[in-house]
XYZ file of C-alpha atoms in Angstrom:
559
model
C 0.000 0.000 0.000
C 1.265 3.224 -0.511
C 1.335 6.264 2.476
C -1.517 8.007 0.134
C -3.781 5.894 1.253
C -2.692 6.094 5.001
C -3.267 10.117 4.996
C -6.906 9.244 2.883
C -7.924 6.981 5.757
C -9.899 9.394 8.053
C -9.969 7.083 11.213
C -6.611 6.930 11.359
C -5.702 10.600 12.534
C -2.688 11.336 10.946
C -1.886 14.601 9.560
C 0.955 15.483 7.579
C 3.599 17.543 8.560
C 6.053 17.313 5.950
C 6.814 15.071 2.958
C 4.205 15.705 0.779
C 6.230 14.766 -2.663
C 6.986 11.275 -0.800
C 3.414 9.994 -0.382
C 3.532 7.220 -3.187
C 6.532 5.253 -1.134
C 4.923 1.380 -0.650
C 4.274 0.570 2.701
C 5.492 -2.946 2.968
C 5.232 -3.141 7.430
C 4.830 -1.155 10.744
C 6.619 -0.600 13.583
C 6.467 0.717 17.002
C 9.423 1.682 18.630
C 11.391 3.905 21.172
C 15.172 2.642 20.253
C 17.220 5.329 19.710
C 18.983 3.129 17.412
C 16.177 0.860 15.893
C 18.430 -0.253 12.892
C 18.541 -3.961 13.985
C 14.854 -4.671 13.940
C 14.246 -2.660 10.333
C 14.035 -4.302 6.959
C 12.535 -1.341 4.476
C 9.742 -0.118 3.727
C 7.858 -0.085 7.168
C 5.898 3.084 8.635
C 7.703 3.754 11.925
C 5.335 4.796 14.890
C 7.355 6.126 17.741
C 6.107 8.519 21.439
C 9.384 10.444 21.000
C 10.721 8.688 24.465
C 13.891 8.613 22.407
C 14.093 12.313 22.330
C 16.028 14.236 25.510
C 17.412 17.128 23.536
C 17.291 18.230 19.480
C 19.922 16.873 18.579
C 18.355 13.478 18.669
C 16.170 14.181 15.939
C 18.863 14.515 13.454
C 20.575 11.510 14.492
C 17.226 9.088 14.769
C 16.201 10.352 11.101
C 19.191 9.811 9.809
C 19.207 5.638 10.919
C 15.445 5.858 9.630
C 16.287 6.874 6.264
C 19.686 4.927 6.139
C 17.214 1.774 6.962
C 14.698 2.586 4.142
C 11.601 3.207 6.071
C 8.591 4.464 4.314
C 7.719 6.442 6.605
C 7.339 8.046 10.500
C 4.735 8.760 12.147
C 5.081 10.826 15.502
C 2.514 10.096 18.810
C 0.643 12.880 20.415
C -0.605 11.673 23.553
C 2.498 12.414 25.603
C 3.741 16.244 23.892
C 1.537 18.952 23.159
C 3.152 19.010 19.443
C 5.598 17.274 16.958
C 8.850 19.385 17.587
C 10.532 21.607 15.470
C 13.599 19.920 15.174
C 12.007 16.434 14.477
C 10.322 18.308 11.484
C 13.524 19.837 9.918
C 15.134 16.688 9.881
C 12.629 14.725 8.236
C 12.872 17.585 5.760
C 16.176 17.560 5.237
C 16.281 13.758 4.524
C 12.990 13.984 2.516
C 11.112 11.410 5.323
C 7.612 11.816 5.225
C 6.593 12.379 8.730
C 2.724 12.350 10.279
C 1.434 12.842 13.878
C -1.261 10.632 15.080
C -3.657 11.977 17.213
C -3.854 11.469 21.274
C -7.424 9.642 20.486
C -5.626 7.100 18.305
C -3.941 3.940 19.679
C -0.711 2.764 17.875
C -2.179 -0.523 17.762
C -5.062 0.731 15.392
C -2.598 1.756 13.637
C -0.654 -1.073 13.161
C -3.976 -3.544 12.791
C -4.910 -1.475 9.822
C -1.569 -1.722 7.679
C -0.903 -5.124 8.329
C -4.619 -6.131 7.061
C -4.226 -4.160 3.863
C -0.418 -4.802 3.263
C -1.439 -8.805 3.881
C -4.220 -8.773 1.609
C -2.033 -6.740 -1.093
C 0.515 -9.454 -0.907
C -1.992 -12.240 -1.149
C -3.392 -10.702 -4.557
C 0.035 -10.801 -5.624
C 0.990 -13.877 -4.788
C -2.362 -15.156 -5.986
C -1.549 -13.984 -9.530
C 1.964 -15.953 -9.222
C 0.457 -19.190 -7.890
C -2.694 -18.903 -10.620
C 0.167 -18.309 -13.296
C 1.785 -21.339 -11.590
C -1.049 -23.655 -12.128
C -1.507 -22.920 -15.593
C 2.089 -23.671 -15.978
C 1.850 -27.237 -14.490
C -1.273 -28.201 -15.753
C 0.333 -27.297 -19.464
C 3.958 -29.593 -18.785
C 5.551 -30.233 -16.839
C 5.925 -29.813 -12.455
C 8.955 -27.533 -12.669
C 9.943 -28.389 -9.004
C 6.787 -29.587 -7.460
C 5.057 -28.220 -4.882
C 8.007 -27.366 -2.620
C 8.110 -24.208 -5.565
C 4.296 -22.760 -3.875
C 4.925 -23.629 -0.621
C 8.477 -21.274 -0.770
C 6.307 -18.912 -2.288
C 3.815 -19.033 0.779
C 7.063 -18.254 3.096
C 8.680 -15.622 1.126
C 5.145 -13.726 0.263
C 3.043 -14.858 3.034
C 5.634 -15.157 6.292
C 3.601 -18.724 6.456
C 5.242 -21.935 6.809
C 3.086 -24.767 5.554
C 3.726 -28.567 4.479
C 2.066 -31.295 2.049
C 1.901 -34.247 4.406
C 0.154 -37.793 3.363
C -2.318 -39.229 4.965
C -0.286 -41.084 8.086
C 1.174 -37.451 8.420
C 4.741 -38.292 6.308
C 6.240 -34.845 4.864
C 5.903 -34.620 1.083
C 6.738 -31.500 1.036
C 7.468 -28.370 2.950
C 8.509 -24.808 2.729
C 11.034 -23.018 4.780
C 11.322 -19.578 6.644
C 14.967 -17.849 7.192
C 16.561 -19.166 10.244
C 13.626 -22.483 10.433
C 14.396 -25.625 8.927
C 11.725 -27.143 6.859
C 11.130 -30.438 8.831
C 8.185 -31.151 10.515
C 8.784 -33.632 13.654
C 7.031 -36.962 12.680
C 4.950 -36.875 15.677
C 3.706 -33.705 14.915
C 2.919 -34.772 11.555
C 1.104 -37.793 12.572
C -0.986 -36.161 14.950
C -2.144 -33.324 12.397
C -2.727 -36.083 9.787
C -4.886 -38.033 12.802
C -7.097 -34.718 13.170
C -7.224 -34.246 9.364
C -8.820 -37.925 9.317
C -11.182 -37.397 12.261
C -12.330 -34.008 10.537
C -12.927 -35.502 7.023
C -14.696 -38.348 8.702
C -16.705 -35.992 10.856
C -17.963 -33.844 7.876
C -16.153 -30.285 8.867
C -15.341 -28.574 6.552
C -11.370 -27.772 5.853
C -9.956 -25.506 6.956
C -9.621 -27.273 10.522
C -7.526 -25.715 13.237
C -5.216 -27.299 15.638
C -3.301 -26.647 18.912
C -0.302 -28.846 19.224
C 2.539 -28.704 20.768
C 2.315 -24.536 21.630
C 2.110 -24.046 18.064
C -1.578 -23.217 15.669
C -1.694 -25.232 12.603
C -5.037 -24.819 9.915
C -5.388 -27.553 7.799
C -6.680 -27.449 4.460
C -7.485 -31.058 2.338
C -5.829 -31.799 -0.608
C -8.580 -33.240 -2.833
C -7.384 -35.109 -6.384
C -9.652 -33.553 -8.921
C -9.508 -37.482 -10.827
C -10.432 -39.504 -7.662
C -12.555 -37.091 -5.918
C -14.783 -36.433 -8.842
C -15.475 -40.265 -9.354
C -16.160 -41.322 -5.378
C -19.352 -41.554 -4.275
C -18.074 -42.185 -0.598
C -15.553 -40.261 1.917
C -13.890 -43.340 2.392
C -13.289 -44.053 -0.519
C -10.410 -41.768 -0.758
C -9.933 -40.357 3.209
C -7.004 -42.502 3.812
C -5.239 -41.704 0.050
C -5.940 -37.678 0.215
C -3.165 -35.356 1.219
C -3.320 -32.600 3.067
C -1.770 -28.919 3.293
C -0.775 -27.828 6.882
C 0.051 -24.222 7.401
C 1.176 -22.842 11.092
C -1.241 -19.918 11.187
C -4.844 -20.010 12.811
C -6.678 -19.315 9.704
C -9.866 -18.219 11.766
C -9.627 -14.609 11.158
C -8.403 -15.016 7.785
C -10.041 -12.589 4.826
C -11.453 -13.893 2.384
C -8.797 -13.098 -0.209
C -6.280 -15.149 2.126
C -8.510 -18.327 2.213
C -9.278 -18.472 -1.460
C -5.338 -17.750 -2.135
C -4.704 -21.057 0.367
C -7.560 -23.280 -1.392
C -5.787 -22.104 -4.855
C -2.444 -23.538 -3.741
C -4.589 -26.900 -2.540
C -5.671 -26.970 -6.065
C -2.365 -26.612 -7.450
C -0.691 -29.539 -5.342
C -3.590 -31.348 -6.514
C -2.421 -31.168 -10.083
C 1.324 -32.842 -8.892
C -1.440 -35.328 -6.946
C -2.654 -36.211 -10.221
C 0.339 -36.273 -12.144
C 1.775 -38.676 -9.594
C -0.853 -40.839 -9.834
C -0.542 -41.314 -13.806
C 2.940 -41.978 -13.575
C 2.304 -45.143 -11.232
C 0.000 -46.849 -14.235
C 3.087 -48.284 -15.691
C 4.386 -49.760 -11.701
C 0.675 -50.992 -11.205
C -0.114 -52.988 -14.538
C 3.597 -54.561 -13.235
C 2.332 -55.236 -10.496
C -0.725 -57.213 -11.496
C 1.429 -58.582 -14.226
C 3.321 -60.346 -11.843
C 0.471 -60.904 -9.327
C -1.307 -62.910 -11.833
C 1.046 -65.005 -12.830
C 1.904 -66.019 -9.468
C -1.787 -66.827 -8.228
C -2.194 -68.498 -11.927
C 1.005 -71.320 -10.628
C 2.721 -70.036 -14.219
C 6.364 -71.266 -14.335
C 9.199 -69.765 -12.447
C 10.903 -68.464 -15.544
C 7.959 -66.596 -16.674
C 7.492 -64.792 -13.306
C 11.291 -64.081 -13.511
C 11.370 -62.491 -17.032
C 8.114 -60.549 -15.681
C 10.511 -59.294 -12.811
C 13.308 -58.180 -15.182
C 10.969 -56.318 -17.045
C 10.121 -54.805 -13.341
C 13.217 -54.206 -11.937
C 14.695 -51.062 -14.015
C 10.933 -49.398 -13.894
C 11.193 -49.860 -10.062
C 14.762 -49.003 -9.512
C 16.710 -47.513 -12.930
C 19.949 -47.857 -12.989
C 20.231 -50.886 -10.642
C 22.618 -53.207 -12.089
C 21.807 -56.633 -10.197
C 18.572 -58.255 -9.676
C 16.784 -56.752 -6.365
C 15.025 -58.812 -3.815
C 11.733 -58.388 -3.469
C 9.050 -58.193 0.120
C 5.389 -58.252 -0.307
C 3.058 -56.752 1.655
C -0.238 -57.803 1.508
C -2.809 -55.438 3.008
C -7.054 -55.405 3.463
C -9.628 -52.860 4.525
C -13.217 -53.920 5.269
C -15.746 -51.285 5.923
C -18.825 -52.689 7.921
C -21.462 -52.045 5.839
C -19.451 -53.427 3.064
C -20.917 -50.882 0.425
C -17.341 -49.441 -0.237
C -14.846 -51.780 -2.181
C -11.867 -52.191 -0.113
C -9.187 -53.134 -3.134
C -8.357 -49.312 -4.355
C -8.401 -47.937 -0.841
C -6.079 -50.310 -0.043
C -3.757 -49.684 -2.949
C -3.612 -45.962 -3.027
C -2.674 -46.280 0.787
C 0.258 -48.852 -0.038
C 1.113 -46.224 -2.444
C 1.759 -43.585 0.431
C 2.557 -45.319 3.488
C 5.148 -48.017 1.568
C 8.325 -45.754 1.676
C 12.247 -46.828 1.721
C 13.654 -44.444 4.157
C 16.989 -44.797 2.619
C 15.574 -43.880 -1.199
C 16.325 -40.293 -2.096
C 14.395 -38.564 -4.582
C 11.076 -36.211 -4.320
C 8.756 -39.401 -4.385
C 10.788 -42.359 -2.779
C 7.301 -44.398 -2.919
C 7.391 -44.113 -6.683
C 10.116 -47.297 -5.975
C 6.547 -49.531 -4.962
C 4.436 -51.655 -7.475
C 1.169 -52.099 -5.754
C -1.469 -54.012 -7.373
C -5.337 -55.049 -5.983
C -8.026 -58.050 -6.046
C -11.401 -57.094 -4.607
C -10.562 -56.122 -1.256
C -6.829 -57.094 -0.520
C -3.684 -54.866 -2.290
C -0.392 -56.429 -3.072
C 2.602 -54.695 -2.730
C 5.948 -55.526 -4.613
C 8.210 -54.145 -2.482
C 11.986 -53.941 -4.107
C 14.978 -54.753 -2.053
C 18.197 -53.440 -3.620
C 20.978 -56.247 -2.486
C 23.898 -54.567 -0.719
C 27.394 -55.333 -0.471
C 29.404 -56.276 2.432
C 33.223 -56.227 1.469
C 32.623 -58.411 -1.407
C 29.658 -60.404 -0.684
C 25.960 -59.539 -1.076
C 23.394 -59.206 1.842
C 19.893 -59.143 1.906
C 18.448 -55.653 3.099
C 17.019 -55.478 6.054
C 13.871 -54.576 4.117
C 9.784 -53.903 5.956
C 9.367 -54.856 9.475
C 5.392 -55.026 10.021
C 6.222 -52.960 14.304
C 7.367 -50.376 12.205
C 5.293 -49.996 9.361
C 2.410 -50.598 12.194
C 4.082 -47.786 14.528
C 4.054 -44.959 11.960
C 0.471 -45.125 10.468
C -1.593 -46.599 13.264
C -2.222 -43.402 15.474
C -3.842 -41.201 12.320
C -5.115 -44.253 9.927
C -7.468 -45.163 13.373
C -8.836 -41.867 13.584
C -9.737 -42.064 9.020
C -11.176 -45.830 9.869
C -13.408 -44.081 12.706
C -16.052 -47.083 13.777
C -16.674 -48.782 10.761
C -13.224 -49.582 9.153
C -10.389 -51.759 9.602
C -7.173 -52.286 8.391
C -5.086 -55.311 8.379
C -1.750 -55.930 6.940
C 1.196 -58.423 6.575
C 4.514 -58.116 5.653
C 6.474 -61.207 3.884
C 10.513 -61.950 4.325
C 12.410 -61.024 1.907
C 12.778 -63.380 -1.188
C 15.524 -63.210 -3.996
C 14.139 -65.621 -6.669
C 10.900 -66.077 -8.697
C 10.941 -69.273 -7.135
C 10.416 -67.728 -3.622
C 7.693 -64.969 -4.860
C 4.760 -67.335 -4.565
C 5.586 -68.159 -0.990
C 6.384 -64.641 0.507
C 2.757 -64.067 -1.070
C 1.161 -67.049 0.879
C 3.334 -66.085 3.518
C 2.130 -62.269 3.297
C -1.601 -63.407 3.338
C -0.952 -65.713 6.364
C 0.307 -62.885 8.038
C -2.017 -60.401 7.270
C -4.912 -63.133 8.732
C -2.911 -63.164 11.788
C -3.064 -59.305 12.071
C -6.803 -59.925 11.366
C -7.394 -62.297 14.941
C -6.146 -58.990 16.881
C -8.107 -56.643 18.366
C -7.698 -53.296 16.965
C -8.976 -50.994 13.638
C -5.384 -51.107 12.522
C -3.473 -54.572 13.015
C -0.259 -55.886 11.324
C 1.839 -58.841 11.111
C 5.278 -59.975 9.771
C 7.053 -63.452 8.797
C 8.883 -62.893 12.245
C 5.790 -63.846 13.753
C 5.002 -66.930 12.025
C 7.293 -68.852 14.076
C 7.543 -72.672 14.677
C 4.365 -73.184 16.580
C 2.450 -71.447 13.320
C 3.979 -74.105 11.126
C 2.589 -77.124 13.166
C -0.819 -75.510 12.425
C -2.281 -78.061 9.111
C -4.109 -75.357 7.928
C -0.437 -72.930 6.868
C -0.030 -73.895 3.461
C 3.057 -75.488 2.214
C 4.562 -72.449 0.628
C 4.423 -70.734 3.564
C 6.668 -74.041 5.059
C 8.837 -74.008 2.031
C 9.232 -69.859 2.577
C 10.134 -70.498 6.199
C 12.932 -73.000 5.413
C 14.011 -71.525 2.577
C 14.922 -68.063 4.502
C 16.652 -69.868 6.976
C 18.434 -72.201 5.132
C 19.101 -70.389 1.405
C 21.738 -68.444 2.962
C 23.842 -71.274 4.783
C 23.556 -73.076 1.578
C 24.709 -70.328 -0.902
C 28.026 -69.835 1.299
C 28.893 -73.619 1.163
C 28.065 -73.599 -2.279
C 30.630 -70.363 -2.301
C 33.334 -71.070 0.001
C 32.725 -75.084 0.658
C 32.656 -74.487 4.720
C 30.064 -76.968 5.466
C 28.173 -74.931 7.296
C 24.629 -76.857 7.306
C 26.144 -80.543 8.648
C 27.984 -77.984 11.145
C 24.302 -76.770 12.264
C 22.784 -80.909 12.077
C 25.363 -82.050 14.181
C 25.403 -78.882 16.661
C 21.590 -79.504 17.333
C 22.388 -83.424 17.463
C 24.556 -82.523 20.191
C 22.239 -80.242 21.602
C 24.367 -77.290 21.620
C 27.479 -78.700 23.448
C 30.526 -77.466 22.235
C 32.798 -80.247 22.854
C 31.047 -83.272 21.925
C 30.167 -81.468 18.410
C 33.778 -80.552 18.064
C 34.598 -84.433 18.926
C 32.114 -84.934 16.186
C 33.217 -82.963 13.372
C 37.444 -83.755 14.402
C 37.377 -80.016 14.620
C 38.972 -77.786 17.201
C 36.651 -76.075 19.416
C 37.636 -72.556 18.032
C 37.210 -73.161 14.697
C 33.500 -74.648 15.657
C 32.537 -71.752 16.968
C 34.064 -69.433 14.145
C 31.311 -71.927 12.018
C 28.037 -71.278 14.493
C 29.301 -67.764 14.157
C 28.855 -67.433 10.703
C 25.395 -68.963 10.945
C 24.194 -66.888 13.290
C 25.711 -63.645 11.300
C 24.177 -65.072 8.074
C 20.573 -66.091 9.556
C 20.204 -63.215 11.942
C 19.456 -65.619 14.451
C 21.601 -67.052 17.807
C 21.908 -70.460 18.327
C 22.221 -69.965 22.542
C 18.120 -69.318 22.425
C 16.086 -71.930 22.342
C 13.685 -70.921 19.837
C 16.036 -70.332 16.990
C 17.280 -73.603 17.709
C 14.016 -75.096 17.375
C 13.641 -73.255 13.884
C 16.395 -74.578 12.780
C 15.782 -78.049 13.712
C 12.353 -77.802 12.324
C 14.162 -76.484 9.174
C 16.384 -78.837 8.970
C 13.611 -81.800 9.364
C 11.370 -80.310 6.397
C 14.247 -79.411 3.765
């Protein structure tokens, strides 16, 4: 705004005292101060509203206009309510330095003052940046994202002083902006719990934007609706636990107008990098079901394997050797069983299904997810890793910690009438193994399903040996189980000949004493226990505990 329309604005009671050639400066902020050197706390461009306390003889004037107008302010503006009049030598100054300069009268609190600039110099900026954000969307609606939506969100810092993130719906950051001297991070607590209200609000029926007190801090959350699946749902649940959201740390309550249209704009133009997101995961889906088929079909293990070399350098370019793979098998039933489960279920694969050690703007873009009625499959890839000169398999998906980080807001989205189970397979390196980390996926997930609870998961960790005894676990869930104990023991002999699985039969012949299995073998004592070493380093497991030995010997029995 420009000091014209300051002196034009009757209820203000300012009258001009000098600077009348000045009045079309822009007013860009306000400040109150008594400093007699205010230089540290001004930028430019503010209107400076002072009660002369600074002022104990003339000379002062000379010297506090003279940091005013080295500073750049618009602007000063001189309190009656403790001097009978704006002093001579206050008035020279600001003539000699060309400041405009205004009294306010007794009857007029600073703080109106200061109310009415920052309302019209706010909604100024908002036009502006409106025009920049609606030029914006036109831009990425016509090609391509040119940065994403990190490039609005820095716009809503820079323009708006508003710091403001694009969080999924378990409250993971897609996106955030950043304010000089702030980092960008949200905590993922804080994240989870704004997602959790987001949820509860959508489910509810409120209206967006919703405001929330956490942690000393005001956040108003705005949804993030995908024009493409929102305009084809019939249901809230069909997309409440897909949808992103925008959270901004402002209380939007006393927004204008101008300001809340300007947010819902920048909703609308994260929704286009929504949609565009969503295309590009056609190509990992059909994959997916590719592959998904083929395996429930029985087809031959070289099909499924050309299928997932076809997959592999969509998944993860540039990878030069044959991932593993996890799936993750996941289900959600609504109670009245109106709503099909199947594409709820995939789009929140989609988003919750992130490698924490992927860089990249969209690390879940790394996940084929396919879906069959009301379950979603997952192909999760598992870049092998190299230890000196050996490969590992990754640690991969643990079901605690996929559970951990989406059950507090996912609960409060499921409300009272939805659940969601999951399970999480071991990892497998070989078409051969796919079909069986599937069975043993779906086992797992019916595990999750006996538990109390609207969200429930389960891993292969938990199908231990008393699971296997059960005749109803099918046998590639048996051949899965030995296989990821025993594959590893058996590549290494095959490697370095060290005999490593008659070194584990006749250890758990002997039941576990190292001298008689020493005796056994003719081997010395040390070099038996470099051996069990090696097992236990390869398998992850330790052979003091009783219930890895019992895997093992159950392993063993059914190999």
């Amino acid at each position: 705004m420009r000091l014209r329309a300051l002196l034009e604005t009757d209820a203000l009671g300012l009258r001009l005292l000098g600077g009348e050639d000045e009045l079309d400066r822009t007013v860009r902020g306000v400040m109150t101060t008594d400093l007699r050197d205010p230089s540290r706390y001004l930028s430019g461009g503010e209107l400076v509203l002072t009660g002369l306390a600074w002022r104990r003889e003339p000379a002062d004037s000379e010297r506090f206009v003279r940091i005013l107008t080295s500073a750049g302010v618009a602007g000063l503006a001189a309190g009656e309510a403790e001097i009978a009049s704006t002093p001579d030598d206050l008035i020279e100054a600001c003539a000699r330095h060309r400041l405009p300069l205004f009294s306010v009268h007794e009857t007029v609190s600073f703080a109106s003052i200061t109310e009415h600039v920052v309302r019209q110099v706010s909604s100024e900026r908002a036009g502006d940046l409106a025009a920049v954000v609606d030029r914006h969307r036109r831009l990425m609606t016509g090609g391509p994202a040119g940065g994403g939506p990190e490039v609005v969100l820095d716009l809503l810092g820079s323009d708006l002083d508003l710091r403001a993130w694009v969080l999924s719906p378990t409250g993971r950051q897609i996106a955030g902006s950043s304010l000089a001297g702030a980092g960008p991070d949200l905590p993922a607590a804080v994240g989870a719990a704004l997602a959790g209200e987001h949820l509860a609000a959508s489910r509810g029926g409120r209206r967006g934007p919703h405001r929330v007190s956490l942690a000393g801090s005001t956040y108003s959350l705005f949804p993030v609706r995908s024009s493409g699946r929102a305009s084809s749902a019939r249901d809230v649940r069909e997309t409440v636990l897909s949808d992103w959201l925008l959270a901004v740390e402002a209380d939007a309550g006393d927004w204008p107008e101008e300001r809340l249209d300007l947010l819902h704009g920048v909703t609308q133009l994260i929704a286009v990098e929504r949609d565009r997101r969503d295309a590009a995961r056609t190509v990992r889906r059909r994959l997916a079901q590719e592959v998904l088929e083929l395996v429930q079909a029985g087809a031959a293990p070289a099909e499924i394997a050309a299928r997932l070399r076809v997959a592999a350098p969509v998944l993860l370019p540039g990878l030069g050797t044959a991932p593993h793979w996890q799936v993750v098998v996941a289900r959600v039933e609504w109670e009245d069983g109106d709503i099909p489960g199947g594409p709820v279920a995939q789009a929140l694969l989609e988003e919750v299904l992130v490698d924490p050690r992927a860089s990249g703007p969209e690390p879940s873009d790394r996940i084929a997810v396919a879906h069959t009625g009301d379950e979603a499959v997952a192909l999760v890839p598992l870049p092998a890793e190299l230890t000196g000169t050996e490969e590992s398999v990754p640690a991969g998906l643990h079901a605690d910690a996929l559970l951990a980080s989406v059950r507090e807001p996912l609960t409060a989205g499921l409300a009272d009438d939805g659940r969601l189970t999951f399970g999480v397979s071991a990892s497998v390196h070989s078409a051969e193994g796919l079909r069986g980390a599937l069975e043993e996926a779906r086992h797992a997930r019916r595990v999750a399903a006996a538990r109390p609870g609207r969200v429930c998961a389960a891993g292969h960790q938990e199908l231990a040996s008393h699971v296997l005894l059960l005749p109803f676990v099918p046998d590639d869930v048996r051949r899965a189980f030995t296989a990821r104990l025993l594959d590893p023991l058996r590549d290494y002999d095959r490697r370095h000949r060290a005999e490593l699985i008659p070194t584990l039969e006749a250890f758990l012949d002997c039941d576990g004493s190292w001298t008689r299995c020493a005796t056994r073998l003719h081997l010395h004592v040390n070099t038996l226990r470099y051996r069990v070493g090696r097992i236990e380093q390869l398998t992850g497991r330790d052979l003091s505990r009783l219930e890895d030995k019992l895997d093992f010997f159950l392993a063993l029995r059914m190999s």
